Each structure stands twice: as C-alpha cells, then as structure tokens.
Short mmCIF file of C-alpha atoms and ligand atoms in Angstrom, two decimals:
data_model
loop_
_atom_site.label_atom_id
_atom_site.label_comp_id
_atom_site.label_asym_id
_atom_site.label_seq_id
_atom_site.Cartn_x
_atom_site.Cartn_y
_atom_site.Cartn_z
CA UNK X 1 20.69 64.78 17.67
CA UNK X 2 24.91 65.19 18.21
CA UNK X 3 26.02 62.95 15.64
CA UNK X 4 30.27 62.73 15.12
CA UNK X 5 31.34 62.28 11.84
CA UNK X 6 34.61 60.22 11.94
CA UNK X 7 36.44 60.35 8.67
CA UNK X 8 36.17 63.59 6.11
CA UNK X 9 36.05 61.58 3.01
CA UNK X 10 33.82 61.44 0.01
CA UNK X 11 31.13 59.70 2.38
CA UNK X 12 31.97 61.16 5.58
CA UNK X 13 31.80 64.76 5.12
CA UNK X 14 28.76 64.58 2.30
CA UNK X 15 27.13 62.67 5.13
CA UNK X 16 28.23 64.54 7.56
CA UNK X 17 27.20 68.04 5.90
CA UNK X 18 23.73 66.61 5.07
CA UNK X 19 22.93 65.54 8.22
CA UNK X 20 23.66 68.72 9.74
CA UNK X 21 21.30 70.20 6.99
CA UNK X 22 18.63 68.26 8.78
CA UNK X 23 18.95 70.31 11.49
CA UNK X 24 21.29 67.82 13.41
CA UNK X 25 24.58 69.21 15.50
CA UNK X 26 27.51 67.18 13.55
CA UNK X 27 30.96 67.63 14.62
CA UNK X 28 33.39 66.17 11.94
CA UNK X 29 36.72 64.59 12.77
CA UNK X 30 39.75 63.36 10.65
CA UNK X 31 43.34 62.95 11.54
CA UNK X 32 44.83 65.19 8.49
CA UNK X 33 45.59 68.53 9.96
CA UNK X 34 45.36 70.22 6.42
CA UNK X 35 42.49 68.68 5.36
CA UNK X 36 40.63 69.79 8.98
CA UNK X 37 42.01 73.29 8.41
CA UNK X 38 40.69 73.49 4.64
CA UNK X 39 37.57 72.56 5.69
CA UNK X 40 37.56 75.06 8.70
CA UNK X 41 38.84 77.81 6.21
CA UNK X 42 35.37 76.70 4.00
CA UNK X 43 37.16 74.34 1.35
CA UNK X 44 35.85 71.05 0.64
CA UNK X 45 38.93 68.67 -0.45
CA UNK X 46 36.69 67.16 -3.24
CA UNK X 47 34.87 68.48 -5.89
CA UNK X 48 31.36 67.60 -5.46
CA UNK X 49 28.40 69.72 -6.72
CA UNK X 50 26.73 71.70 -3.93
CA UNK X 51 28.59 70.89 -1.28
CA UNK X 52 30.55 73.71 -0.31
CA UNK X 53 27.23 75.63 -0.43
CA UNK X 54 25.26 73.17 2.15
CA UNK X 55 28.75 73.48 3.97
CA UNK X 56 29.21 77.34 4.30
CA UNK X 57 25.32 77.30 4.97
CA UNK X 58 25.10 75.24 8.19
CA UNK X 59 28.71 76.41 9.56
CA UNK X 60 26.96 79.85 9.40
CA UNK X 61 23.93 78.18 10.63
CA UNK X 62 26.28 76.96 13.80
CA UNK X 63 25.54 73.37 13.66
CA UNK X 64 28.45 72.28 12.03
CA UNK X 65 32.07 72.16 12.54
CA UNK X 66 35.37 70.16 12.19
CA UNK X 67 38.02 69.20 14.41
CA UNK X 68 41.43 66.96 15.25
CA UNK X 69 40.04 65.78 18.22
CA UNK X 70 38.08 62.88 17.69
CA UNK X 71 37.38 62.21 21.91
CA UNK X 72 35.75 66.00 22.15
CA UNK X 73 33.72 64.96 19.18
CA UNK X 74 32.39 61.75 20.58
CA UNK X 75 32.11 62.67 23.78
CA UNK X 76 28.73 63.31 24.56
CA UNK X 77 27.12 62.31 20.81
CA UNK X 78 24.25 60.31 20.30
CA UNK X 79 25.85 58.61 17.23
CA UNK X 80 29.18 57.91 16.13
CA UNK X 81 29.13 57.45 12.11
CA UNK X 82 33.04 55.59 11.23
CA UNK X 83 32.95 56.58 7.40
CA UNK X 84 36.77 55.95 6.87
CA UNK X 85 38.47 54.50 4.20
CA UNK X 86 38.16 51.03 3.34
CA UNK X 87 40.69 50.64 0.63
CA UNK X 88 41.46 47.05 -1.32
CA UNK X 89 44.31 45.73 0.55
CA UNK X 90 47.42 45.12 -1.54
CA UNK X 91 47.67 41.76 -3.28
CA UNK X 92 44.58 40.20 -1.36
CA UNK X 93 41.39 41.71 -2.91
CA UNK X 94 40.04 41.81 0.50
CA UNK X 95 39.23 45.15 2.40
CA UNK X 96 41.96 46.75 4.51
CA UNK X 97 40.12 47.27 7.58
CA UNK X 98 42.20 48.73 9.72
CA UNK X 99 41.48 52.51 9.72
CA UNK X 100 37.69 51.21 10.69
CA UNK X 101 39.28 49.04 13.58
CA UNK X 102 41.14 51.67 14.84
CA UNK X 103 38.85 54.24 14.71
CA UNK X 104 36.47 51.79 16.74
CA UNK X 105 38.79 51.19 19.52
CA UNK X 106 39.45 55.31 19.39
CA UNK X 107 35.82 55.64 19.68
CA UNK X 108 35.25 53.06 22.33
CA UNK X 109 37.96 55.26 24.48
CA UNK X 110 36.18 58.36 24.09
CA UNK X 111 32.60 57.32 24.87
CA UNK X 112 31.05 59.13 28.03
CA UNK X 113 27.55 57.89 27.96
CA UNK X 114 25.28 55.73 25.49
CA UNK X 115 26.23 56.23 22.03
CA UNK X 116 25.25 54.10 18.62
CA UNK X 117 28.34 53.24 16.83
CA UNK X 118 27.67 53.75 13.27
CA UNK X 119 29.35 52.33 10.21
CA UNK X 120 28.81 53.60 7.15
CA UNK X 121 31.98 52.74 5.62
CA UNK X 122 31.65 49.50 3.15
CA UNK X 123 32.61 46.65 4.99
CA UNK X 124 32.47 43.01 4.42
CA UNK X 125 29.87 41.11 6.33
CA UNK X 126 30.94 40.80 10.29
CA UNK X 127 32.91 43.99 10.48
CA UNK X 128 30.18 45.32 12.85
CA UNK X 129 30.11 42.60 15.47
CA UNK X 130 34.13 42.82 15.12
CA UNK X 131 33.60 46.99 15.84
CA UNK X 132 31.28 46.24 18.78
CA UNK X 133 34.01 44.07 19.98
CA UNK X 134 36.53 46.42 19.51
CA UNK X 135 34.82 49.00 21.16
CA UNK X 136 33.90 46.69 24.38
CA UNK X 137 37.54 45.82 24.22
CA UNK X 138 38.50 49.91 24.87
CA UNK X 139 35.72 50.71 26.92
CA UNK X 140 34.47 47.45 29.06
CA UNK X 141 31.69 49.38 30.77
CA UNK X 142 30.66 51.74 27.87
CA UNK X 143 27.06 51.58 26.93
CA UNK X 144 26.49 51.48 23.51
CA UNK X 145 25.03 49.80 20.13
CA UNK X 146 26.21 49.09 16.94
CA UNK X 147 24.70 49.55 13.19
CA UNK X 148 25.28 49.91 9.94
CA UNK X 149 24.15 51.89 7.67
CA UNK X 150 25.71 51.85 3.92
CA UNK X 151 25.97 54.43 1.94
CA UNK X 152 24.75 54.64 -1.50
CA UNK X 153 25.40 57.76 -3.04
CA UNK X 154 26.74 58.39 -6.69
CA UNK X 155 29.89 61.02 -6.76
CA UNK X 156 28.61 64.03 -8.81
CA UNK X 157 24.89 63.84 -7.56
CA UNK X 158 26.16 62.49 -3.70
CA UNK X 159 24.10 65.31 -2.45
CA UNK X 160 20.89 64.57 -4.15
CA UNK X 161 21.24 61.28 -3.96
CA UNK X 162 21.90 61.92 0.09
CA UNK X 163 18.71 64.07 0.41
CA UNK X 164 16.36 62.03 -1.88
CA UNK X 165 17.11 58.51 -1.98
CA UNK X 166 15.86 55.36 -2.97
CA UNK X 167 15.97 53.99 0.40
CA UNK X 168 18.22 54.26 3.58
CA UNK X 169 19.57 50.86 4.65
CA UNK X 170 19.74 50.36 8.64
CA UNK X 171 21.25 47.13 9.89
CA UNK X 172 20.43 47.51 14.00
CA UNK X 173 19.94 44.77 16.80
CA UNK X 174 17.92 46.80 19.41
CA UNK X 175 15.26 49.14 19.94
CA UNK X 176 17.50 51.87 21.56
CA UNK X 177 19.67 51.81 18.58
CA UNK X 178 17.09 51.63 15.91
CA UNK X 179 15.27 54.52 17.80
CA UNK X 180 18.61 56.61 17.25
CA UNK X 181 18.75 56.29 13.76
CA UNK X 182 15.46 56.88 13.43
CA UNK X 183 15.56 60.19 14.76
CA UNK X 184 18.66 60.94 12.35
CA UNK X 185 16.89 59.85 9.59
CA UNK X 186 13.42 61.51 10.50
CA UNK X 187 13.60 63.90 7.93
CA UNK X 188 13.67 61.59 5.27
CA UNK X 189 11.39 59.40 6.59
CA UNK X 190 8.50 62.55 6.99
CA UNK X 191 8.79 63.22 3.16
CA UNK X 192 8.05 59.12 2.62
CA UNK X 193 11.69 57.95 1.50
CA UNK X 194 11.49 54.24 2.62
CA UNK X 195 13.94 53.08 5.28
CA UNK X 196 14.68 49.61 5.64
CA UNK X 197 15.64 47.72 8.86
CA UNK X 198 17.42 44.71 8.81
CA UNK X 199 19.78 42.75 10.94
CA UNK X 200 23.71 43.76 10.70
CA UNK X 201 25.11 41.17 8.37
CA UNK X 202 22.28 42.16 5.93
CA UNK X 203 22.54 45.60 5.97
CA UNK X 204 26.49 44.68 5.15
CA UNK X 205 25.81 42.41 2.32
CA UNK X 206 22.70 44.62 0.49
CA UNK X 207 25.84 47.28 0.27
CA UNK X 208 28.10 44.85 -1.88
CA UNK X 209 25.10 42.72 -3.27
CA UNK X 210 24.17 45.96 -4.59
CA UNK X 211 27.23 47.27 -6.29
CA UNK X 212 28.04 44.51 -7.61
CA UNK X 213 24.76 43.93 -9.39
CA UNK X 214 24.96 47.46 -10.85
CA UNK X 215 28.77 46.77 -11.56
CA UNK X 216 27.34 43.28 -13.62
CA UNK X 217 24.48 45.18 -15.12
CA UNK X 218 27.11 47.30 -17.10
CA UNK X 219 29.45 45.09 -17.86
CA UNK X 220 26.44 42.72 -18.89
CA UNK X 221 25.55 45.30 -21.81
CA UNK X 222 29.40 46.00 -22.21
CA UNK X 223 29.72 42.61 -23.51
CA UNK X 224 26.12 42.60 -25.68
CA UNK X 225 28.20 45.90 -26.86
CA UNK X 226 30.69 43.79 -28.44
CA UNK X 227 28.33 41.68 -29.83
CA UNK X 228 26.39 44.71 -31.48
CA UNK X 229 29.77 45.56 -33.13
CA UNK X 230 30.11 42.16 -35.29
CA UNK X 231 26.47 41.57 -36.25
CA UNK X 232 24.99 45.08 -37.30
CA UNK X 233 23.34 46.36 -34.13
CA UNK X 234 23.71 49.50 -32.55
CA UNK X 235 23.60 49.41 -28.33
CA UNK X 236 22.10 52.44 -28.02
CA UNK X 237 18.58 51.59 -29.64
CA UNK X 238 18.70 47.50 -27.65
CA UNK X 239 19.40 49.08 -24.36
CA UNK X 240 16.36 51.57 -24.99
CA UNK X 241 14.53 47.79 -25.96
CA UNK X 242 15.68 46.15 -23.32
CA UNK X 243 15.42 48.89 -20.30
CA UNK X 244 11.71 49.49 -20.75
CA UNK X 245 11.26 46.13 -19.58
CA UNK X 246 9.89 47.04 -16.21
CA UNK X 247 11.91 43.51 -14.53
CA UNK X 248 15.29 45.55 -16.11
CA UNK X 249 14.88 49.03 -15.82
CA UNK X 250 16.89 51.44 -17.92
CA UNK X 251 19.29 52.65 -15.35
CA UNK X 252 22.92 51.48 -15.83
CA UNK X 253 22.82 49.95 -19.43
CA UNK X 254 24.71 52.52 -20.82
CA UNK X 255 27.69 51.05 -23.10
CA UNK X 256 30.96 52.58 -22.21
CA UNK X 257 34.61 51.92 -21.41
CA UNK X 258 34.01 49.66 -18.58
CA UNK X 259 33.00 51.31 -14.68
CA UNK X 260 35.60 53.01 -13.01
CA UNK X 261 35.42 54.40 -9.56
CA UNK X 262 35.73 54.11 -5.92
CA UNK X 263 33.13 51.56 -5.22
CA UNK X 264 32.68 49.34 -8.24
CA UNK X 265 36.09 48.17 -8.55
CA UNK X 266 36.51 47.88 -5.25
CA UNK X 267 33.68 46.42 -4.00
CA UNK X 268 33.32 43.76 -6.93
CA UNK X 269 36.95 42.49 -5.38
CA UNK X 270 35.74 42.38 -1.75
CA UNK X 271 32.69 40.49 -2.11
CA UNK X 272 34.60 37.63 -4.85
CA UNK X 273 37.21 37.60 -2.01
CA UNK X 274 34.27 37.06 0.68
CA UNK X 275 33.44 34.69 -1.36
CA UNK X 276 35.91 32.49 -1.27
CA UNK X 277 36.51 32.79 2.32
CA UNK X 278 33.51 31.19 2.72
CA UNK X 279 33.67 28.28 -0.50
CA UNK X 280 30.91 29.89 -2.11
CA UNK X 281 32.54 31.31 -5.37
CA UNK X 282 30.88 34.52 -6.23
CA UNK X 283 31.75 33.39 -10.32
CA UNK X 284 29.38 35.81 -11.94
CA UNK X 285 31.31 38.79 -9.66
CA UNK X 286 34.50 37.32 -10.74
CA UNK X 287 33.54 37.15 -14.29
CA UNK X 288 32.56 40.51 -14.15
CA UNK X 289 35.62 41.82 -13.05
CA UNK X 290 37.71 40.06 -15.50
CA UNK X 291 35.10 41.11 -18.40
CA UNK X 292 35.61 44.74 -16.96
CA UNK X 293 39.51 45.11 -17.58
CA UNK X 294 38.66 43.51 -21.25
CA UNK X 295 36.23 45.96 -22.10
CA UNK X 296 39.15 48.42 -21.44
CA UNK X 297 41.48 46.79 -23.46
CA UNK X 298 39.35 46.40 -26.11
CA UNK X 299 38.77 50.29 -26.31
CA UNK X 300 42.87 50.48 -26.38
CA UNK X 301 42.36 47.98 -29.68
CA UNK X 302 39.77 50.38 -31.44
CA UNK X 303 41.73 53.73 -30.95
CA UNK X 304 44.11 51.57 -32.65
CA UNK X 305 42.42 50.37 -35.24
CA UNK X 306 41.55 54.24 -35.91
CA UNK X 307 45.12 55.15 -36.44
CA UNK X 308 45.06 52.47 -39.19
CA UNK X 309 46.75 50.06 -36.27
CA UNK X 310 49.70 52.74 -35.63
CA UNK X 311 49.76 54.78 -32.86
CA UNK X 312 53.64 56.10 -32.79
CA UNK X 313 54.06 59.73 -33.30
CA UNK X 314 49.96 60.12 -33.34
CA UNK X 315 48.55 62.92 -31.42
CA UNK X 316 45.57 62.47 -30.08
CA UNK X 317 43.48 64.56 -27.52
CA UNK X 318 41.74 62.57 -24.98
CA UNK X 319 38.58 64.34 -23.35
CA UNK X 320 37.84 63.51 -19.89
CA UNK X 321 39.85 61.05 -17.89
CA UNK X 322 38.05 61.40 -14.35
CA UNK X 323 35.64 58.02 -14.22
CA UNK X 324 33.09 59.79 -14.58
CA UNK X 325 31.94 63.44 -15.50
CA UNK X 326 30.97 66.20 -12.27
CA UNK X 327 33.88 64.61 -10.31
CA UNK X 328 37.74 64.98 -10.02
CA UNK X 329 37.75 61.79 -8.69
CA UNK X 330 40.51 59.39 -10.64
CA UNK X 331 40.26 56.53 -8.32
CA UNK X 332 40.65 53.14 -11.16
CA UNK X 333 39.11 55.46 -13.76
CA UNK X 334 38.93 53.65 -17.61
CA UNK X 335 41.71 56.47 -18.44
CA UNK X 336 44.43 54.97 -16.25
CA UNK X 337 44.25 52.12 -18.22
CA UNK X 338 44.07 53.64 -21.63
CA UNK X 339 46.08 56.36 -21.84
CA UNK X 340 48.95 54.89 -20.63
CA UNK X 341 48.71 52.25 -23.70
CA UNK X 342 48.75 55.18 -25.80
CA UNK X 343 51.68 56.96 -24.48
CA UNK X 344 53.55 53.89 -24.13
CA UNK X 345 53.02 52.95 -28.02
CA UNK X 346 54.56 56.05 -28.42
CA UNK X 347 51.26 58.41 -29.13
CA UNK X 348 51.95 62.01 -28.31
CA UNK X 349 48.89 62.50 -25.69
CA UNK X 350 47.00 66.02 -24.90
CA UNK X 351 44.65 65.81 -22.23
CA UNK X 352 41.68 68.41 -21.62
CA UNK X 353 39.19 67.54 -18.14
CA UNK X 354 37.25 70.21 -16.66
CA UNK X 355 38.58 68.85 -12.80
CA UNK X 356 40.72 65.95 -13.60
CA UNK X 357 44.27 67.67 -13.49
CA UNK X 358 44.95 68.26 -10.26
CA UNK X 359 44.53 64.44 -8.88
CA UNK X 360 45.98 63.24 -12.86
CA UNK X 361 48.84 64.70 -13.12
CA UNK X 362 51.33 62.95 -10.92
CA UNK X 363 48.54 59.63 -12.63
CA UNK X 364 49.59 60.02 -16.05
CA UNK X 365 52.78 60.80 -17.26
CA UNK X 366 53.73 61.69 -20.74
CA UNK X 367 50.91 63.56 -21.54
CA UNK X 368 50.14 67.24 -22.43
CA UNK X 369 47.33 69.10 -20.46
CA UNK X 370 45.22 71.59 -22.45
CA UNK X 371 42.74 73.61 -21.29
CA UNK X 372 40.16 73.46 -24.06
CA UNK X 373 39.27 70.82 -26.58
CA UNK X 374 39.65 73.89 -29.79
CA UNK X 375 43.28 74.53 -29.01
CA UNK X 376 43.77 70.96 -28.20
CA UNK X 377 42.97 69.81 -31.51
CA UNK X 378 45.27 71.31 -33.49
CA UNK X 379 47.09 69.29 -35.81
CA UNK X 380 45.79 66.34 -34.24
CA UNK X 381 44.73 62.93 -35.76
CA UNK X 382 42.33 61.66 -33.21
CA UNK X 383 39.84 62.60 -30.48
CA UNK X 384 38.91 59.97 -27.81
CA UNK X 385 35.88 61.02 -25.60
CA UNK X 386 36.14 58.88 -22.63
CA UNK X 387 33.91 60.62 -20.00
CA UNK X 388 30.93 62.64 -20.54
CA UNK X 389 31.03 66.37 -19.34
CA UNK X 390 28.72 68.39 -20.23
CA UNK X 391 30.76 70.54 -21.73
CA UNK X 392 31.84 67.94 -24.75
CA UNK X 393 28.40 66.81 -25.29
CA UNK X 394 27.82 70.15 -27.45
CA UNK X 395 31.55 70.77 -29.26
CA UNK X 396 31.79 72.80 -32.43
CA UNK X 397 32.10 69.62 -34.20
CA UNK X 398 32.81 71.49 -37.65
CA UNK X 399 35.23 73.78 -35.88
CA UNK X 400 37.31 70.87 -34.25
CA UNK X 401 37.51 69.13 -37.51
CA UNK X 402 39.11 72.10 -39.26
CA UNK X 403 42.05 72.22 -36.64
CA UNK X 404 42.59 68.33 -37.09
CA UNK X 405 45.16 66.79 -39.21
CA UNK X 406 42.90 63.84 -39.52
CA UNK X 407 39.66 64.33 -38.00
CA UNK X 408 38.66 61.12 -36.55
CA UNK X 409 36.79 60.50 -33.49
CA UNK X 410 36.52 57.91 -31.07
CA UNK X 411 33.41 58.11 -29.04
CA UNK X 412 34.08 55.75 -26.31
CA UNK X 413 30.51 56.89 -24.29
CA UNK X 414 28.04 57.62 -27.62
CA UNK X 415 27.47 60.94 -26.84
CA UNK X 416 27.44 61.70 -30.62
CA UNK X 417 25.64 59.99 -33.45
CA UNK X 418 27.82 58.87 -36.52
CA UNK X 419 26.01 61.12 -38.93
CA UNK X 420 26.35 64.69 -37.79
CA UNK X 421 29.94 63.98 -36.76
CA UNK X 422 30.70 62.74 -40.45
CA UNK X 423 28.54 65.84 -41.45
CA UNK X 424 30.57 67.70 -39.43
CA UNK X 425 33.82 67.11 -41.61
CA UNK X 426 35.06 63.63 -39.44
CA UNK X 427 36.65 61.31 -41.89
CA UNK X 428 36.01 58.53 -39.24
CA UNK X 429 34.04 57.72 -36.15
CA UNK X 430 33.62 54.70 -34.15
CA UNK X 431 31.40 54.43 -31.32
CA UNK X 432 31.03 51.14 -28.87
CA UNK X 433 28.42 48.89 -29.87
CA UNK X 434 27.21 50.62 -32.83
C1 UDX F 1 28.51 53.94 -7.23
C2 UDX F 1 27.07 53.54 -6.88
O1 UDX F 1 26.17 54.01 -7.89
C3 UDX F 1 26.68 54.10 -5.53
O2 UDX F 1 25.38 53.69 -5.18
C4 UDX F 1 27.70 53.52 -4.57
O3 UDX F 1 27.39 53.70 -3.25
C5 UDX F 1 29.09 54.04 -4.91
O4 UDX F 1 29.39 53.54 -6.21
P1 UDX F 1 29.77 56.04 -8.26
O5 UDX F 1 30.97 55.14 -8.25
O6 UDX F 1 29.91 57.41 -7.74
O7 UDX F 1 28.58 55.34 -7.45
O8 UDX F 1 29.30 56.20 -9.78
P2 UDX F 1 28.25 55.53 -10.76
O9 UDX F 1 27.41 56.59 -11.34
O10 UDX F 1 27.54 54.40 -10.14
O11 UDX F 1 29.21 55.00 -11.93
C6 UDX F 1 30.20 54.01 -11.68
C7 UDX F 1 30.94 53.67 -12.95
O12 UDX F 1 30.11 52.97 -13.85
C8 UDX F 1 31.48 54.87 -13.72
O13 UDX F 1 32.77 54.54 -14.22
C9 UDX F 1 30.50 55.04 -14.86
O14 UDX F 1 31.05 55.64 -15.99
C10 UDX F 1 30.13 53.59 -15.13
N1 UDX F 1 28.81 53.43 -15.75
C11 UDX F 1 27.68 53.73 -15.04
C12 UDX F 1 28.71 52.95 -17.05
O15 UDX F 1 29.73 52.68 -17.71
N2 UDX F 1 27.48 52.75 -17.58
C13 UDX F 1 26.33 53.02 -16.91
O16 UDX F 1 25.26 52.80 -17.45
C14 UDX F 1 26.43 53.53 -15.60
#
C-alpha cells in the first residue's frame, strides 16, 4: 500500500514509521521546513523509545521518506492518514479543528485517483463527514472515502503499543474503504490483534469515551487516595484489592499527582464541551476534570505541610517534571502546576529530568537545572518525586540523605516505601494515600 502521512507529530510520524515497518511505502508530510529536514537528516523531533531505530531502518530499507510537499505525497496513495494537531481551542474547551480542515481541503486538491481519507487525529464526533465534505468541496469529482481510525498509543511505549495493541478501531462506511484499511492493517490482523469496524461517529466517540474513562479511573482512585490519608489506609495495598477484580482490572489505579498529558486533559475538555453542545451534560467528565486540578493542588498543600507550612527560602529538588517518565513531553504535565507554587512562595527550586529540559526550560522559570539528583541535593531540605524514571526508582537513598540539610521526601508517585527511606536517614516522608 502508498499510504501519506500528513502531520509529523507524536501520532503521525510513530504511525507513519510503523506502518512503513509493515512493509507499506509511507511518504510523510508536514509544513515545518526544520522539522522535515531533521527528520530527513535521521532526527526524530520527539523523544520516543525506538523510534529513531524503526526510522533509520526502513529509510535504509527505502520505503520511507519525508517531504514539504504534501500534493506529491498524496498523489497517487491509497490512503491519506490527517494526524495533525487538534489542540483545545483557547477559552472554549472545544477542539481547534482547523489544521484537520485545512489539511482536508489540501488533500482533496491533490487527489489523482481513489484514495481513503484517513483521520487519525482525535476529533469530536462529525469531524469526518465535515472532512468528506471538505474534500468534495476541493475536488468535486475526486473519488474517495472517508474513515477514522483513532489512535491509542501511550507516549513512552507508542511503538509497542503501535505494533501490539489491544485493538485497532476503524470507523468506515463502504466496502472499498474498509478493504483499504484492511490491507494496512493486515499485519496486525495475521498475528490475531482484533480490529473493530464500526460506523464513523463511533469510531470518533470510542476515542474520547475511552480517554476519558481511563482519565476517571485515575482520578477515581486519586480521590479514594485522599480518603486513605484521613482514615489509616494505604492506596497502594486497596488498589492491588480492588484491581484483581476482573470487572476493574489493575491498569490505571495508580495514585499520583493527577494525569497530565496530551490526551487526557485535552480530551476530557472536548468531550464535556460535546457535551453540552448537545444538552447532555457529560457531569462525571466534568467532575473529573475539576477533581484533577484538586488533586494537584492538594500535592502543592503536602510539600507544604513538609516544610512545616513554610516554603520561603526552602530548597527543594524536584525529580521529574515531564508527565510522565520515557518522554520529554511537558504538554499540562502535574509539574507546571506545582512547581510554579513553589517558586512563587519563594522556594529556591533545582530541577533534575533525564529529557525534560529542553521543552521546560522556557516552562518554568525560577528554577535551577541539575543534572543528577546527588549533586542536586546538597544542602537541600526536600525532595519531591513527581514522575517515575527509572533512574529514581533505585537512588542511593542513604547517600542523598547525607547531602540534605533536612532530608525529607515527598513521594508524590509511591515509588518508595516509608520504611527503608526512614532507614535510609529521611527524617520525614509522605507518600499519597498512604
Ligand atoms: C494516553 C492513553 O493511554 C492513550 O491510549 C491515548 O491515546 C493517549 O493518551 P499518554 O497520555 O501517553 O496516553 O499516557 P498514559 O500512560 O495514559 O498516562 C496519562 C497520565 O495519567 C500521565 O500523567 C500519568 O502519570 C497518569 N497516570 C496514568 C496516573 O496518574 N495513574 C495511572 O495509574 C496511570
């Protein structure tokens, strides 16, 4: 299959690159000149595990390739994957859709012969009939479908998550276009990964029916968190309980600072907003969201607490600030919230994150970037772990301690039990929900 790959993304050029590893031809466009030229020098713009490897592989392998020139991509494709950005629009909640609009009437202009029009960018439900319009609109007599296909893959395992997933979701209307996508998706569909076909509007509401039921499913044991605080229990050993209920499932009950990200956030927004376009209230989505910038809040009250409720002139070294670990990716991350309520009460902030500086820099002013959490710590009163690398799930806990003025920790993802970090030579540690 010639697939075109509008839109080098997160989604677009994971997407893109993994179809090509199927053996596909995929020809990947975007309108940034230096991002088309990093990626035809070999450099992926985001950090993602694998990727630049499955990248250099099938460029060598000549079946994949970027360019500028999104009519010599289309031209001639059997599908046309729109995986631009779909960004909360400013003040609204709703999703700005106008890089997906444009790139369908773009599209529509370049088509030569039948083509399925592909979007795999999350978009409320309708977008697609509006991008088969807006193709028809460019292109009267072009023959084409549409479909959709959203994506569902986690930043930091995208590629995995790409090659083995759960299922692939295809919303399509005819037998020509549901043939296409077939073929694409052969591969998976040989090795027994299920793939659903729906109509469009379904395909577009399992996307946000499904992040926002992962987005509730945290903030859901966020909340029981709390609750665990006050009356004695620790999280850690009820979401073990709790997830080996079969009808739960232990995925996504793990207690933290609230989900960050590119999808949660936004999508949680989009579908309250959808919502309410339509006088059905999504209130559980909206109480989610609201519970969500609490949790983070609350996590600004216990570092606080932790400095005996002063935080001027306290230096404290915050560990990880991405929104989650095996990512660079800031986008509404926990941190932005936090430690700009530390700096602002007048905390003197050092920041150490394995991939987070480049994007957090010009994010969060004030603070101090260190490269390690040892040199870091010295003379400080307070460590915050706030996303989980791998590298600070195994610190020299007795080592750190030494360096501290105070050596308390806040452990705002468990990764530590209470014990060996008071063994350790802590004075205090607070976890959430324990
Ligand atoms: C998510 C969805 O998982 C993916 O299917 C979708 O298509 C895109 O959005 P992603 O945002 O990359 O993926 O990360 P994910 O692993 O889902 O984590 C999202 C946020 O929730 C992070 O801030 C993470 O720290 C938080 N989280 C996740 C928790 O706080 N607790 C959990 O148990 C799981």
């Amino acid at each position: 299959m010639r697939i075109a790959m509008i839109g080098t993304g997160y989604v677009g050029l994971v997407s893109g690159v993994c179809f090509s590893d199927f053996g596909h031809e995929v020809i990947c466009v975007d309108k940034d000149p230096a991002k088309i030229a990093a990626l035809q020098a070999g450099r992926t713009p985001i950090y993602e595990p694998g990727l630049e490897e499955l990248m250099a592989k099938n460029v060598a392998a000549g079946r994949l390739s970027f360019t500028l020139d999104l009519a010599a991509a289309v031209a001639g494709a059997d599908a046309v994957f729109i995986a631009v950005g779909t960004p909360t629009r400013r003040g609204s909640g709703h999703a700005d859709l106008t890089y997906v609009m444009a790139a369908a009437a773009e599209i529509g202009a370049a088509l030569t012969g039948y083509a399925v029009v592909v979007t795999k960018s999350t978009v409320p439900v309708g977008t697609n009939r509006a991008v088969a319009a807006a193709v028809a609109q460019a292109n009267p007599g072009a023959e084409f479908d549409v479909a959709s296909n959203p994506e569902f893959l986690r930043e930091g395992a995208a590629i995995d998550d790409f090659m083995r997933p759960d299922r692939v979701v295809i919303g399509a209307e005819t037998e020509r276009a549901k043939k296409v996508m077939g073929d694409i998706y052969r591969p998976l569909s040989l090795r027994e990964f299920p793939v659903v076909y729906t109509g469009l509007e379904s395909a577009e509401m399992i996307k946000y029916a499904a992040n926002a039921f992962l987005a509730t499913k945290i903030t859901f044991i966020n909340e029981i968190a709390a609750l665990c605080e006050k009356v004695g229990a620790d999280i850690k050993a009820v979401s073990k309980g709790m997830g080996m209920d079969g009808r739960i499932g232990n995925k996504f009950l793990h207690a933290g600072p609230g989900y960050g990200g590119s999808c949660f956030p936004k999508d949680t927004k989009a579908l309250a907003r959808i919502g309410q376009d339509h006088a059905v209230p999504m209130q559980i989505v909206e109480t989610v969201i609201k519970v969500n910038d609490e949790v983070k809040r609350r996590m600004i009250d216990k570092i606080e607490d932790l400095c005996d409720g002063h935080l001027r002139d306290k230096t404290i070294v915050v560990l990880g600030v991405t929104f989650k670990p095996n990512t660079d990716d800031m986008r509404d991350a926990p941190s932005l919230t936090i430690v700009p309520a530390l700096v602002g009460a007048g905390a003197k902030v050092r920041v150490v994150d394995p991939e987070g500086r480049r994007e957090g820099e010009e994010m969060l002013p004030g603070v101090v970037w260190s490269d390690n959490p040892y040199g870091a710590a010295n003379g400080a009163d307070l460590i915050v772990i706030l996303t989980e690398w791998n590298e600070f799930r195994a610190l020299d806990l007795g080592r750190l301690a030494k360096k501290m003025t105070h050596a308390r920790m806040a452990d705002l993802r468990n990764i530590y039990a209470a014990d060996e970090v008071r063994a350790a030579g802590f004075t205090d540690y607070v976890g959430v929900g324990r």
